[in-house]
Structure formats: structure tokens, C-alpha cells
PDB file of C-alpha atoms in Angstrom:
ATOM      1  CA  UNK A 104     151.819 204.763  97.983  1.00 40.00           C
ATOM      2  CA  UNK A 105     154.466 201.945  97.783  1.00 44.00           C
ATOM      3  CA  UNK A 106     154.153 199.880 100.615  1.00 51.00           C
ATOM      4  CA  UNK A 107     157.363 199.711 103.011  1.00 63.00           C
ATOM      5  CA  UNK A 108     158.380 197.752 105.926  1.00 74.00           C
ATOM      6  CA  UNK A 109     158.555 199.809 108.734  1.00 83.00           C
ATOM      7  CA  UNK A 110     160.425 198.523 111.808  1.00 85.00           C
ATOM      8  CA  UNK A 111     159.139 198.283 115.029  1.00 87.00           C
ATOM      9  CA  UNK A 112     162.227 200.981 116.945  1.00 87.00           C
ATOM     10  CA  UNK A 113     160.788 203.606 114.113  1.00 88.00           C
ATOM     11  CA  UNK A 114     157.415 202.538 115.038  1.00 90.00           C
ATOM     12  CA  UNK A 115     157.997 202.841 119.023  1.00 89.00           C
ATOM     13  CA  UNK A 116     160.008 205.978 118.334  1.00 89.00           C
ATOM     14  CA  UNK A 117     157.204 207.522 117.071  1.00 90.00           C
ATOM     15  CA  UNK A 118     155.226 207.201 120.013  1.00 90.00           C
ATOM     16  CA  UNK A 119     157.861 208.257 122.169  1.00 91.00           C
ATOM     17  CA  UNK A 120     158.193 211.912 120.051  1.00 89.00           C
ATOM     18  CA  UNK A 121     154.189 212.365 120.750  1.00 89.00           C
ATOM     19  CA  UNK A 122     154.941 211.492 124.124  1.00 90.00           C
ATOM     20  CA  UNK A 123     157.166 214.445 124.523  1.00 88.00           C
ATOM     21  CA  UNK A 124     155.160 217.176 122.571  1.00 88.00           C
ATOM     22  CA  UNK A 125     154.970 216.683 118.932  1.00 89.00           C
ATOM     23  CA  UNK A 126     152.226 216.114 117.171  1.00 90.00           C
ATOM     24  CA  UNK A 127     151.558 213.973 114.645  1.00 90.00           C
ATOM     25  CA  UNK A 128     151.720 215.862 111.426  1.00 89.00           C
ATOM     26  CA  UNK A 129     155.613 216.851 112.694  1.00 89.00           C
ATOM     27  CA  UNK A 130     156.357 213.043 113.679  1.00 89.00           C
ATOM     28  CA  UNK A 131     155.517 211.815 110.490  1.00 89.00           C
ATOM     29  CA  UNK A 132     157.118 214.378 108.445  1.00 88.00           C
ATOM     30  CA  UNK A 133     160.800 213.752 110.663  1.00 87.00           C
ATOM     31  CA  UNK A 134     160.691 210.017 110.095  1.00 87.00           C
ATOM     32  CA  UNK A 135     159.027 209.937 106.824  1.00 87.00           C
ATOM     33  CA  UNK A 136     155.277 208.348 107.317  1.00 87.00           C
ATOM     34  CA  UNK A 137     151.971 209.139 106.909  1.00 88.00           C
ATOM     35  CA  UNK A 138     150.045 210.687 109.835  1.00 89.00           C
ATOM     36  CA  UNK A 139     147.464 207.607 109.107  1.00 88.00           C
ATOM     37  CA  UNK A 140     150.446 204.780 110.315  1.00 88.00           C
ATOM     38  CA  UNK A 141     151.287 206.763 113.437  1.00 90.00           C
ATOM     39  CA  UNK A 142     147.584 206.889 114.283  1.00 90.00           C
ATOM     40  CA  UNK A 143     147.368 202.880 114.017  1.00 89.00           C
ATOM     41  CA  UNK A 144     150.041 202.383 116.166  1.00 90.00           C
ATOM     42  CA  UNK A 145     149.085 204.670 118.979  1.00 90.00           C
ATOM     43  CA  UNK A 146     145.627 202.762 118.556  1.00 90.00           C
ATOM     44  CA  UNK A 147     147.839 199.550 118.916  1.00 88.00           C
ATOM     45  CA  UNK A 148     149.736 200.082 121.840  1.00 89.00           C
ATOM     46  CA  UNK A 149     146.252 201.892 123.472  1.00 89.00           C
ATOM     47  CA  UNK A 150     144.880 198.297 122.829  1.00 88.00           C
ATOM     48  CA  UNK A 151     147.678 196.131 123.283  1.00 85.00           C
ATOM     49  CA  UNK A 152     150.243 196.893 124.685  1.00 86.00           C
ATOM     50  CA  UNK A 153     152.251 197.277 121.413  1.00 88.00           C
ATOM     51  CA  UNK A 154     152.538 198.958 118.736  1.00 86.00           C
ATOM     52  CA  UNK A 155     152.418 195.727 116.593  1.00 85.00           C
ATOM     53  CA  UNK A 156     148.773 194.418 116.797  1.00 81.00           C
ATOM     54  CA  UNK A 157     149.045 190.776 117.318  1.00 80.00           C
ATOM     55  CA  UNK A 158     148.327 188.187 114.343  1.00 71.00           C
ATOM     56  CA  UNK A 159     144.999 187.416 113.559  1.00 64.00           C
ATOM     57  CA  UNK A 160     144.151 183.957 113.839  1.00 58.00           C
ATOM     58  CA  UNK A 161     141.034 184.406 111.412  1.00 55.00           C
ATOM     59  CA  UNK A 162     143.280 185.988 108.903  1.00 56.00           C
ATOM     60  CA  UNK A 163     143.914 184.568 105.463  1.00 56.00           C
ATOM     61  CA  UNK A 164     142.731 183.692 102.129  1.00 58.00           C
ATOM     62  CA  UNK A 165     139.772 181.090 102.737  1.00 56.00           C
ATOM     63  CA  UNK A 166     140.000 177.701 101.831  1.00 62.00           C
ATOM     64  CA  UNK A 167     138.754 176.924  98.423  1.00 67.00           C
ATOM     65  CA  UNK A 168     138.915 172.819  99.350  1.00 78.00           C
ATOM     66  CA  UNK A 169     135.055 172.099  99.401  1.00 84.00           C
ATOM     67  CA  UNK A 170     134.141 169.485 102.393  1.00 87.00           C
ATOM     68  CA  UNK A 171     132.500 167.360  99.281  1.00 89.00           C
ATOM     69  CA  UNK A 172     135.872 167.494  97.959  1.00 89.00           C
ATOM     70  CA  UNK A 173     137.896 166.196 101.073  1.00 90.00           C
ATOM     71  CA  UNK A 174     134.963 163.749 100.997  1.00 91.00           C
ATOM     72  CA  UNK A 175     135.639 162.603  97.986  1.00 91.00           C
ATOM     73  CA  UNK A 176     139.297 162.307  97.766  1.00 91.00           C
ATOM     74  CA  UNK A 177     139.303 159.933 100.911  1.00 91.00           C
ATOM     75  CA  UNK A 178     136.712 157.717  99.039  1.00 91.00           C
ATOM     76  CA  UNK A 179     139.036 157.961  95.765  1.00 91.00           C
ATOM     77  CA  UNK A 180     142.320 156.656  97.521  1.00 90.00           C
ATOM     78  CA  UNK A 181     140.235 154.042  99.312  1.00 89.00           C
ATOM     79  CA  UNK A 182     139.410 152.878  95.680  1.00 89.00           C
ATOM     80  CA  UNK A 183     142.965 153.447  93.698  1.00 89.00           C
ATOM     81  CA  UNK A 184     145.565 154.136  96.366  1.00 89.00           C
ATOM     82  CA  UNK A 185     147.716 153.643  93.400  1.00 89.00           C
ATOM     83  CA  UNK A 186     146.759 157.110  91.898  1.00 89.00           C
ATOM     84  CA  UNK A 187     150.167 159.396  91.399  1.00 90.00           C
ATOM     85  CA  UNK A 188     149.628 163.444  92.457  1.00 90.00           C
ATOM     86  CA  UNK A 189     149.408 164.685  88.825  1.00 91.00           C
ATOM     87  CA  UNK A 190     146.966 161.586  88.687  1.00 91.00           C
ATOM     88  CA  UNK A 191     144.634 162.912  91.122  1.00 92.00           C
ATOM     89  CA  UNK A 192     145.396 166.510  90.330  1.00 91.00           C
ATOM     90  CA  UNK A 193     143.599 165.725  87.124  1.00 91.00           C
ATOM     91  CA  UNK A 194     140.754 163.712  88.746  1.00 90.00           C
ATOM     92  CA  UNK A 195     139.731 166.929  90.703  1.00 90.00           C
ATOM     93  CA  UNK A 196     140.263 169.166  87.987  1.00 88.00           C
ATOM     94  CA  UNK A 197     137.772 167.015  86.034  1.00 86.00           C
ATOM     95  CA  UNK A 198     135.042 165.813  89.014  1.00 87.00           C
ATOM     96  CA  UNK A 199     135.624 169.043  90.653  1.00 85.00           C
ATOM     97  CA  UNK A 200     136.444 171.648  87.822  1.00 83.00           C
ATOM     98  CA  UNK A 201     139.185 173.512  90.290  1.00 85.00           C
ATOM     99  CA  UNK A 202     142.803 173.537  89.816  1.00 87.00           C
ATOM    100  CA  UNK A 203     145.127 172.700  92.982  1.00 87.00           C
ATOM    101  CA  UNK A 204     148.984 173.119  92.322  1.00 89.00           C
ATOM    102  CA  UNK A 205     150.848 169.883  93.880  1.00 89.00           C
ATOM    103  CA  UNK A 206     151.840 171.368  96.869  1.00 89.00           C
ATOM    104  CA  UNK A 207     148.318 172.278  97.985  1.00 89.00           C
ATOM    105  CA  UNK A 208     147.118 169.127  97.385  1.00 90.00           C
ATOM    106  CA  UNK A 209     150.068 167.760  99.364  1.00 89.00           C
ATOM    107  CA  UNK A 210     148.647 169.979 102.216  1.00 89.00           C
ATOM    108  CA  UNK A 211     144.748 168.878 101.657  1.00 90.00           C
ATOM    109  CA  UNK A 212     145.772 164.758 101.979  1.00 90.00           C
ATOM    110  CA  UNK A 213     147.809 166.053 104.963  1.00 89.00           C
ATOM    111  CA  UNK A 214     144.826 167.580 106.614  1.00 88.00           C
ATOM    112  CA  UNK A 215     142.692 164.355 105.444  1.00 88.00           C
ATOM    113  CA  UNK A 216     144.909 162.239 107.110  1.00 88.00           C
ATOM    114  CA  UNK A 217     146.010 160.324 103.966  1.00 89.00           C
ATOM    115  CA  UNK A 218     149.289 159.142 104.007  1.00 88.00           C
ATOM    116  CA  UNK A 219     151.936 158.046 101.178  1.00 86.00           C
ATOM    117  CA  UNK A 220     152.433 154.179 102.284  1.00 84.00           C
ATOM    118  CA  UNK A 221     153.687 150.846 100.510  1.00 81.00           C
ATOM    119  CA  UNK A 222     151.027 149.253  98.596  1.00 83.00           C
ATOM    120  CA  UNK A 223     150.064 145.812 100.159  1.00 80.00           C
ATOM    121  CA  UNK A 224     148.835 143.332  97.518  1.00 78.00           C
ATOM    122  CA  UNK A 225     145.617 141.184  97.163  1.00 75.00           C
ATOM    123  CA  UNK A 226     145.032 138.913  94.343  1.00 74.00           C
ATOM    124  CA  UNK A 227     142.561 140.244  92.041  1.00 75.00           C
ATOM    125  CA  UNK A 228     140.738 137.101  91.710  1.00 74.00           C
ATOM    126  CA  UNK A 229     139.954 137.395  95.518  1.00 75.00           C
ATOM    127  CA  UNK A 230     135.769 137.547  95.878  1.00 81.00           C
ATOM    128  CA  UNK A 231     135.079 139.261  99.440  1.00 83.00           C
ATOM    129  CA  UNK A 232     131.681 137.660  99.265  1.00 87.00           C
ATOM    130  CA  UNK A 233     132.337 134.008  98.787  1.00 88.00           C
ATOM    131  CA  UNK A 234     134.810 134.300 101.405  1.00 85.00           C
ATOM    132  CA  UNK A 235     132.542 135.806 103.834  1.00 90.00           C
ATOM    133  CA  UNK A 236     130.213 132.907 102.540  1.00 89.00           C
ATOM    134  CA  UNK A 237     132.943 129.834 103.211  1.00 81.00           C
ATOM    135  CA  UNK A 238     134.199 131.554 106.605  1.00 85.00           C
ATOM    136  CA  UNK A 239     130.853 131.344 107.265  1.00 88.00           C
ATOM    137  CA  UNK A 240     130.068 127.789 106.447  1.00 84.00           C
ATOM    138  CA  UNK A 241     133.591 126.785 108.308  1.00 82.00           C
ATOM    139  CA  UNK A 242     132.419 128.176 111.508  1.00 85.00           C
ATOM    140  CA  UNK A 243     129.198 126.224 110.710  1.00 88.00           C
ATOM    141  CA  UNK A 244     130.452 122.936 109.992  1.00 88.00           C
ATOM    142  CA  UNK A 245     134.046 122.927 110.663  1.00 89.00           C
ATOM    143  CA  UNK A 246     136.567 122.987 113.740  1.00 90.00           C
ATOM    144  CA  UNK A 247     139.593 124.000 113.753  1.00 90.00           C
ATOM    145  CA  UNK A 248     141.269 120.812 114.074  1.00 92.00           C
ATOM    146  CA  UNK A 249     140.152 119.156 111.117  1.00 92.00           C
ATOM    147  CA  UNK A 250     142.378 121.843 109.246  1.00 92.00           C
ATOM    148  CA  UNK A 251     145.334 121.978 107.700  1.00 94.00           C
ATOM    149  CA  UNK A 252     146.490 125.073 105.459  1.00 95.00           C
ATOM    150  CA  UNK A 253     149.212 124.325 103.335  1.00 94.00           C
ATOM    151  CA  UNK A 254     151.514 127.220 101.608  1.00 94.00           C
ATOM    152  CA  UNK A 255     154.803 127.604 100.426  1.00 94.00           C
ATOM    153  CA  UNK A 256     157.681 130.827 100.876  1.00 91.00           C
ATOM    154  CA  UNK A 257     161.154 130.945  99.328  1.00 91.00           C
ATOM    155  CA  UNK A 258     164.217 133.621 100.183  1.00 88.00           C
ATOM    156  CA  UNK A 259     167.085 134.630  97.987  1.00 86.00           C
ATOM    157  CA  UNK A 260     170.412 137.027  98.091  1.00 79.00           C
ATOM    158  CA  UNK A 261     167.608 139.976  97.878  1.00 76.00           C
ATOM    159  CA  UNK A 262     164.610 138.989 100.284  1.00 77.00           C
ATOM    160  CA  UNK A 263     166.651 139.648 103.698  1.00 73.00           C
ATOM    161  CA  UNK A 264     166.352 143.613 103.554  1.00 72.00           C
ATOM    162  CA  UNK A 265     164.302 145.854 104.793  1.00 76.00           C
ATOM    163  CA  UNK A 266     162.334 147.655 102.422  1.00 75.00           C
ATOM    164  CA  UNK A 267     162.294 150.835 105.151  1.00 76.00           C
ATOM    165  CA  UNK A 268     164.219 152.729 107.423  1.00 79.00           C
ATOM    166  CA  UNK A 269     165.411 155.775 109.101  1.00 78.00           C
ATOM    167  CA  UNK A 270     167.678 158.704 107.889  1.00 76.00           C
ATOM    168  CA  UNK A 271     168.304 162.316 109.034  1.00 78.00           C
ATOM    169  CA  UNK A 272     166.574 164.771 106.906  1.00 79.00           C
ATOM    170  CA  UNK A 273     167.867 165.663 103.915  1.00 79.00           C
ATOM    171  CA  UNK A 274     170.196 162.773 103.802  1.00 81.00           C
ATOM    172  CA  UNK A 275     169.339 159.254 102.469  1.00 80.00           C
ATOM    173  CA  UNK A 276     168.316 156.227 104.152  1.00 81.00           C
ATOM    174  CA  UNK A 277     171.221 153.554 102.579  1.00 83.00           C
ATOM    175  CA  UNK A 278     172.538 150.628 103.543  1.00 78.00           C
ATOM    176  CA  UNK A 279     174.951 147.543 101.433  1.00 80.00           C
ATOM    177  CA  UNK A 280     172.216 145.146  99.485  1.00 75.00           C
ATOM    178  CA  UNK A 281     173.137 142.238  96.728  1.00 76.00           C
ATOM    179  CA  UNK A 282     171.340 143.538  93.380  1.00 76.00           C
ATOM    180  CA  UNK A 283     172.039 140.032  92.304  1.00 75.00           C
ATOM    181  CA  UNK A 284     169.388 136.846  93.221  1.00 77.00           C
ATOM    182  CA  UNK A 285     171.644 134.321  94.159  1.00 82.00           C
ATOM    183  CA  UNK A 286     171.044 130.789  95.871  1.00 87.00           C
ATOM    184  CA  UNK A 287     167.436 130.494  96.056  1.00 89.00           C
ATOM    185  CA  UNK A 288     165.385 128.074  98.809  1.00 92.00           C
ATOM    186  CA  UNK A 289     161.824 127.161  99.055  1.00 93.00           C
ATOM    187  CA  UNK A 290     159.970 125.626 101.953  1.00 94.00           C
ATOM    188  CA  UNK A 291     156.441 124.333 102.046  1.00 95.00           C
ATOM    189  CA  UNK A 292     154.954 123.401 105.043  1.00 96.00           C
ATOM    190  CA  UNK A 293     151.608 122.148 106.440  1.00 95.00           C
ATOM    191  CA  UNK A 294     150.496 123.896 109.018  1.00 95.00           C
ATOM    192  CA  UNK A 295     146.995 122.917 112.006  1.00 94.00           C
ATOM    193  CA  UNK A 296     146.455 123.976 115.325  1.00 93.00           C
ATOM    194  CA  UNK A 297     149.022 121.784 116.701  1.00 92.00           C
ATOM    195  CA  UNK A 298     151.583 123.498 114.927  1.00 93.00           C
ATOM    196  CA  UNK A 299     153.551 122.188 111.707  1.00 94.00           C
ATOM    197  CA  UNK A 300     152.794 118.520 110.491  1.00 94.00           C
ATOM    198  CA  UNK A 301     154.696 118.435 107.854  1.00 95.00           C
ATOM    199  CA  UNK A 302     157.728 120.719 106.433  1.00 95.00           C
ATOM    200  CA  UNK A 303     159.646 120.527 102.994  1.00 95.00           C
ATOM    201  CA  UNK A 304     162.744 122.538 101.981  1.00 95.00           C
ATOM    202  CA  UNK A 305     163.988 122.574  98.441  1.00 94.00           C
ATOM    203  CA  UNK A 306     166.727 124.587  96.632  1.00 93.00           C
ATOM    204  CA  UNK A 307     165.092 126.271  93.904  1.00 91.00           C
ATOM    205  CA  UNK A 308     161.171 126.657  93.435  1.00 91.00           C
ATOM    206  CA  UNK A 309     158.374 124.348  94.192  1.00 92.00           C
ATOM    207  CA  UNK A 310     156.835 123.082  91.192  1.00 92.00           C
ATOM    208  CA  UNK A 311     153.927 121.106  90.443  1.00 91.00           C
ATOM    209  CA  UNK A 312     156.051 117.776  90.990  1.00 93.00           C
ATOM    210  CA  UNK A 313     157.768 118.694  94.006  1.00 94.00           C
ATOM    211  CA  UNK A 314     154.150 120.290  95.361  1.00 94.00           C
ATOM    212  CA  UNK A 315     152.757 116.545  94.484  1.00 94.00           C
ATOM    213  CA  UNK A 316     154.847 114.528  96.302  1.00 94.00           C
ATOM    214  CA  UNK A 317     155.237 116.689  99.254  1.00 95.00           C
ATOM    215  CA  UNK A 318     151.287 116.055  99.451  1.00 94.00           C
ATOM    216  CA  UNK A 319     151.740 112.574  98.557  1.00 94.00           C
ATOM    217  CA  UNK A 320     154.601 111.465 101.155  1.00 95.00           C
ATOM    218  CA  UNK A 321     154.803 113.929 103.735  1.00 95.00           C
ATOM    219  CA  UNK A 322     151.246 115.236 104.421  1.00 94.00           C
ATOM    220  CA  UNK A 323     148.732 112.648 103.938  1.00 93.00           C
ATOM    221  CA  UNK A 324     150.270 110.327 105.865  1.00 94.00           C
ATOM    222  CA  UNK A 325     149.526 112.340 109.136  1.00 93.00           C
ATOM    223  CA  UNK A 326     145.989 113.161 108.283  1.00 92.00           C
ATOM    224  CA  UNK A 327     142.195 111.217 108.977  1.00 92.00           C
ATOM    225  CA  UNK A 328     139.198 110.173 107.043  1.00 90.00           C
ATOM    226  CA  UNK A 329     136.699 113.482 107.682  1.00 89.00           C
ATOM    227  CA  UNK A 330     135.269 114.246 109.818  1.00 88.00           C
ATOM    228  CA  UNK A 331     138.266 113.357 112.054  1.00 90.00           C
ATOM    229  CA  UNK A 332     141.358 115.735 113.142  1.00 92.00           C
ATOM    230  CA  UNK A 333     143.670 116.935 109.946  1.00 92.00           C
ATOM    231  CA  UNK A 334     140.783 115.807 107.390  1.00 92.00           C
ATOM    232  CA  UNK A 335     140.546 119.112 105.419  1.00 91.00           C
ATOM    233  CA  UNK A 336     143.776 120.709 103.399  1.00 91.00           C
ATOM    234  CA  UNK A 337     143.323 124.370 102.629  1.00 91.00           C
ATOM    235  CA  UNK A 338     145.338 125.886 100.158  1.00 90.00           C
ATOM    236  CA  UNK A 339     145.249 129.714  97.568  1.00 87.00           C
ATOM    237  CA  UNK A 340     144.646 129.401  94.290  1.00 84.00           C
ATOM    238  CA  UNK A 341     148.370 129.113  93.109  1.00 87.00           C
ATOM    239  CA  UNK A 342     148.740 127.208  89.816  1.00 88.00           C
ATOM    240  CA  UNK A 343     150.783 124.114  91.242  1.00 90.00           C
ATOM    241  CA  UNK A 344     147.717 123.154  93.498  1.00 89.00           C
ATOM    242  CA  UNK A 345     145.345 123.172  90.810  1.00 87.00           C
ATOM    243  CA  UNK A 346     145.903 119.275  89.705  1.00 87.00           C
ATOM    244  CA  UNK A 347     143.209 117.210  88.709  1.00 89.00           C
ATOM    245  CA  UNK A 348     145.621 114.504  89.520  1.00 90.00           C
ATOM    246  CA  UNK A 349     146.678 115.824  92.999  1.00 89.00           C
ATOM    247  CA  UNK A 350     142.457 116.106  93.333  1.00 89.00           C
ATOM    248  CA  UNK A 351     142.185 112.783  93.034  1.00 89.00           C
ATOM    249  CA  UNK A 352     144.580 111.189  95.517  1.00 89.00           C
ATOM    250  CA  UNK A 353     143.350 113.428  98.424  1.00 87.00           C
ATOM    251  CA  UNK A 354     139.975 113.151  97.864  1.00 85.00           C
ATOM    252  CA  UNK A 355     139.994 109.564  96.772  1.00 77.00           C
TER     253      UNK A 355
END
């Protein structure tokens, strides 16, 4: 038999014609349904109160997402958040020989909490262990007021805007933004627990020159022999502050 919808007035009819003295071979031949239906829905309404049984909570086609595979996409995006859908799509049809259509897996990072997000950037030269080893030997043998970390920013046309914001659905988020650079400024500035020692601001970029005699003039002036107050400059790895020369003159 070709399955039909039947609506719930036929349905309630029904009952109402046994009600008054049919039976059910005549109902179902007068509105066109099989003696079997009528019987489930006078078993319904016995039950429930309706002749629509409620929905089944249990009911459904069972989850073919393995707990070792939530498991293991959580540790995978911890790894290479990077990783596009078709990216990991392949990954599980590989590790996990199953295929999962992109919506799915939209719904399986949904339920494992993962959550599309801007990436935040680390250098890749960055060693976790030596700098659990030097925050260790700091706390050892340093105070905070021998330091002084030294760093530089810079803005342009472009750096002022927000990189998010809020829209209603199905409508984009837009606002007016210069595409072009324009004017750029750089500051470098020396910074200790008493707040900024020493501050530079320079049209353009800070080179290796300007990062020299900033050093040179403006910082080292208001520092100490160690072990005294401001006797310890802490800087990244940035190419301008790796000078054998600039070594020299603050060590010397």
C-alpha cells in the first residue's frame, strides 16, 4: 500500500462513527482506510488522549559518530585548527573509513563544542620548553624590576577596523574601510613595572638603525649596572634586535 497522510479531523472522525454504531470494517470502507489504521488510533486515544501518539523521543536513525571519533576530532583541531571541512572530511574518511556529508559534520563539531574562530598566531620558532625553562630561571634569579621588555607596533589607513561584528541574519555585516595603506607610524617603547621609560615614534617602519639608536639614546640612559633596577632588556626574536653590534653596547 502507498503510504498517505491522513489528517487528524479524518482520524478523529473515525472514532466518532464507532462511537455512534459502526464498526470498523464500515468506517474504513466510508473514509477509505484500512481497518488496521482505525485500530491504532482507537489504541491511541485509549492511551493518550489522542489519536496522534506523541513523538518518540528514542526515535531515529542511531548515530553512526563513534565516541573514538568525537575523541579524535577534538584532538585533531587542537593540532591543525587550520584544517578546512572537505579537509577533515577526508581525514575521517581515511583514519576512520566512514563517509560524513558536510552538513553532518557541521552538526558533530557542533555537538563537540568546536567552534569556527579567527586563527591567533604564534611564531613557529617559539620552544614551549625553553620558555617554561627561562620563566623558570626568572622567577629564580630575577625581580621584576630589573626588567625592561622592549617591542615595537605600527598603524596604517587599514589597522583601525574591526575585523568582527554584528549583522541580522541573512544580511551582511559591512561597514566603509580604506583598501589602501596610507600614512604609516611606528612606535617603540620600553616598557618596566613603573610603566614606560622610554617611547619612540617614527613615520614609517623601525629598522635596524632607528631600533639602534632608540637603544642607544633613549633607553640606556635610564637603566643600572645588574643587578640593580632596569638592568635586563627583554626583547622577541625580530630580525632588527639581532645585532652583534647592538650586543655589544648593552652588554659592554
Amino acid at each position: 500500500m502507498v503510504f498517505r497522510h491522513i489528517s487528524e479531523d479524518i482520524k478523529r472522525q473515525a472514532l466518532w462513527l464507532l462511537e455512534n454504531g459502526y464498526i470498523t470494517r464500515e468506517v474504513a470502507y466510508l473514509l477509505g482506510v484500512s481497518s488496521k489504521s482505525i485500530r491504532r488510533w482507537q489504541n491511541n486515544f485509549d492511551i493518550h488522549g489522542s489519536v496522534v501518539a506523541p513523538a518518540n523521543p528514542l526515535q531515529g536513525r542511531p548515530s553512526d559518530v563513534t565516541t573514538e571519533l568525537r575523541e579524535d576530532l577534538i584532538s585533531l583541531t587542537r593540532e591543525s585548527p587550520e584544517l578546512f571541512l572537505d579537509e577533515i572530511q577526508d581525514w575521517i574518511a581515511v583514519a576512520h573509513e566512514a563517509a560524513i556529508s558536510r552538513s553532518h559534520l557541521w552538526q558533530i563539531l557542533d555537538d563537540c563544542a568546536i567552534t569556527y574562530k579567527k586563527l591567533r598566531r604564534e611564531a613557529s620558532e617559539r620552544d614551549e620548553a625553553l620558555r617554561e625553562q627561562w620563566k623558570a630561571a626568572y622567577q629564580q634569579h630575577y625581580t621584576a624590576s630589573q626588567i625592561l621588555f622592549i617591542d615595537e607596533t605600527s598603524k596604517d589607513d587599514r589597522t583601525i577596523y574591526r575585523h568582527y561584528g554584528r549583522s541580522v541574519l541573512g544580511e551582511r555585516a559591512t561597514i566603509a574601510a580604506n583598501f589602501v595603506r596610507g600614512e604609516r607610524w611606528s612606535m617603540v617603547a620600553a616598557l618596566g613595572v613603573e610603566g614606560y621609560s622610554a617611547v619612540r615614534v617614527v613615520p614609517g617602519s623601525v629598522d635596524g638603525d632607528e631600533f639602534f639608536d632608540f637603544i642607544v639614546v633613549d633607553v640606556l640612559p635610564t637603566m643600572n649596572p645588574f643587578p640593580g633596577d632596569r638592568s635586563i632588556l627583554v626583547m622577541d626574536n625580530c630580525a632588527i634586535h639581532k645585532s652583534n653590534a647592538l650586543r655589544e653596547v648593552v652588554e659592554g
